[in-house]
Coordinates of C-alpha atoms in Angstrom, one line a residue:
X242 CA 111.3 80.3 49.2
X243 CA 113.8 78.0 47.5
X244 CA 113.4 76.0 44.3
X245 CA 115.7 73.2 43.3
X246 CA 116.7 71.4 40.1
X247 CA 119.5 69.0 39.5
X248 CA 121.7 67.8 36.6
X249 CA 123.7 64.7 36.1
X250 CA 126.3 64.5 33.3
X251 CA 128.0 61.3 32.4
X252 CA 130.9 61.2 30.0
X253 CA 132.8 63.7 28.0
X254 CA 131.4 66.9 26.5
X255 CA 130.8 65.7 22.9
X256 CA 129.6 62.1 23.5
X257 CA 128.3 62.4 27.0
X258 CA 124.7 62.6 28.1
X259 CA 122.9 64.2 30.9
X260 CA 119.6 64.3 32.7
X261 CA 117.7 67.2 34.4
X262 CA 115.2 66.9 37.2
X263 CA 113.2 69.6 38.9
X264 CA 112.0 69.4 42.5
X265 CA 108.4 69.5 41.2
X266 CA 109.2 66.6 38.8
X267 CA 107.9 68.6 35.9
X268 CA 111.3 67.7 34.5
X269 CA 112.2 64.1 35.6
X270 CA 115.4 62.7 34.1
X271 CA 114.8 64.9 31.1
X272 CA 117.6 64.1 28.6
X273 CA 120.1 66.7 27.4
X274 CA 123.3 66.3 25.5
X275 CA 125.8 68.1 23.2
X276 CA 123.5 67.4 20.3
X277 CA 120.4 68.7 22.0
X278 CA 122.3 71.9 22.8
X279 CA 124.3 72.6 19.7
X280 CA 122.5 70.6 17.1
X281 CA 118.8 69.8 16.8
X282 CA 118.3 66.4 18.4
X283 CA 115.3 65.7 20.7
X284 CA 115.7 66.9 24.2
X285 CA 116.2 70.1 26.0
X286 CA 119.2 72.4 26.8
X287 CA 120.1 75.0 29.4
X288 CA 119.5 77.9 27.1
X289 CA 116.0 76.8 26.1
X290 CA 115.1 76.4 29.8
X291 CA 116.5 79.9 30.6
X292 CA 114.4 81.3 27.7
X293 CA 111.2 79.5 29.0
X294 CA 111.8 80.7 32.6
X295 CA 112.3 84.2 31.4
X296 CA 109.2 84.2 29.2
X297 CA 107.1 82.8 32.1
X298 CA 108.5 85.1 34.7
X299 CA 108.1 88.2 32.6
X300 CA 104.5 87.3 31.7
X301 CA 103.5 86.8 35.3
X302 CA 105.3 90.0 36.4
X303 CA 103.7 92.0 33.6
X304 CA 100.2 90.7 34.4
X305 CA 100.5 91.9 38.0
X306 CA 101.7 95.3 37.0
X307 CA 99.0 95.7 34.3
X308 CA 96.3 94.7 36.9
X309 CA 97.7 97.2 39.4
X310 CA 97.6 99.9 36.7
X311 CA 93.9 99.1 36.1
X312 CA 94.3 97.8 32.6
X313 CA 92.7 94.4 33.1
X314 CA 95.1 92.0 31.5
X315 CA 93.3 89.2 29.6
X316 CA 96.1 87.4 27.8
X317 CA 99.9 87.8 27.6
X318 CA 101.9 85.8 25.0
X319 CA 105.7 86.1 25.5
X320 CA 108.3 84.4 23.3
X321 CA 111.9 84.6 24.5
X322 CA 114.7 84.3 22.0
X323 CA 118.0 83.6 23.6
X324 CA 121.2 84.1 21.7
X325 CA 124.3 81.9 22.5
X326 CA 127.4 83.0 20.8
X327 CA 131.1 82.2 20.8
X328 CA 133.1 84.5 23.1
X329 CA 136.6 84.6 24.5
X330 CA 136.8 82.1 26.1
X331 CA 134.0 79.7 25.2
X332 CA 130.4 80.7 24.8
X333 CA 128.2 83.4 26.3
X334 CA 124.5 84.3 26.4
X335 CA 124.6 87.7 24.6
X336 CA 121.0 88.6 24.3
X337 CA 117.5 87.6 25.3
X338 CA 114.7 89.3 23.2
X339 CA 111.2 89.1 24.6
X340 CA 108.4 89.4 22.0
X341 CA 105.2 90.2 23.9
X342 CA 101.6 90.4 22.7
X343 CA 99.1 91.6 25.2
X344 CA 95.3 91.8 25.2
X345 CA 93.8 94.3 27.8
X346 CA 90.4 95.3 28.9
X347 CA 91.5 99.0 29.1
X348 CA 93.9 100.5 26.5
X349 CA 96.4 103.1 27.9
X350 CA 99.7 103.2 25.9
X351 CA 101.6 105.1 28.6
X352 CA 100.6 102.9 31.5
X353 CA 101.2 99.8 29.3
X354 CA 104.7 101.0 28.4
X355 CA 105.5 101.8 32.0
X356 CA 104.4 98.3 33.1
X357 CA 106.5 96.6 30.3
X358 CA 109.6 98.5 31.3
X359 CA 109.1 97.8 35.0
X360 CA 108.4 94.1 34.3
X361 CA 111.6 93.9 32.2
X362 CA 113.7 95.2 35.1
X363 CA 111.7 93.7 37.9
X364 CA 111.0 90.1 37.0
X365 CA 113.1 87.8 39.2
X366 CA 114.6 85.9 36.2
X367 CA 115.7 89.3 34.6
X368 CA 117.4 90.0 37.9
X369 CA 118.9 86.5 38.2
X370 CA 120.6 86.9 34.9
X371 CA 122.6 89.8 36.5
X372 CA 123.1 88.1 39.8
X373 CA 126.3 87.1 41.6
X374 CA 126.7 83.3 41.3
X375 CA 128.5 81.3 44.0
X376 CA 129.7 77.7 43.7
X377 CA 130.5 75.1 46.4
X378 CA 132.3 72.2 44.7
X379 CA 133.5 68.9 46.3
X380 CA 135.8 66.4 44.7
X381 CA 134.5 62.8 45.3

């Protein structure tokens, strides 16, 4: 299974503007810019999208693990807080904190904690954040 998204950036870093589009068209020419990334203007930014992807992926993975453990997941609320900090050189995503609230049919603290730890390590977005990244670039 492959999923695609694309980005177009026009102009320099500070004054330029970009647009993001996903294959599903959930995002379609969605605006992003320096000011949506580093200030608080309307629009999205890469870090916000990574946080949303991680929260969604983790919630789904945890749900499957809780169901398999017989705990009957009813609702999982996950908030991902991503930290972007200056590093040498440039910027780096230094942490992602997942704050999770879960309602279950059956309460078993040990099984719950095992499922949370397994979902943290096993969700595909968690794994992607540690993946090797390749690039094929063409000068046009």
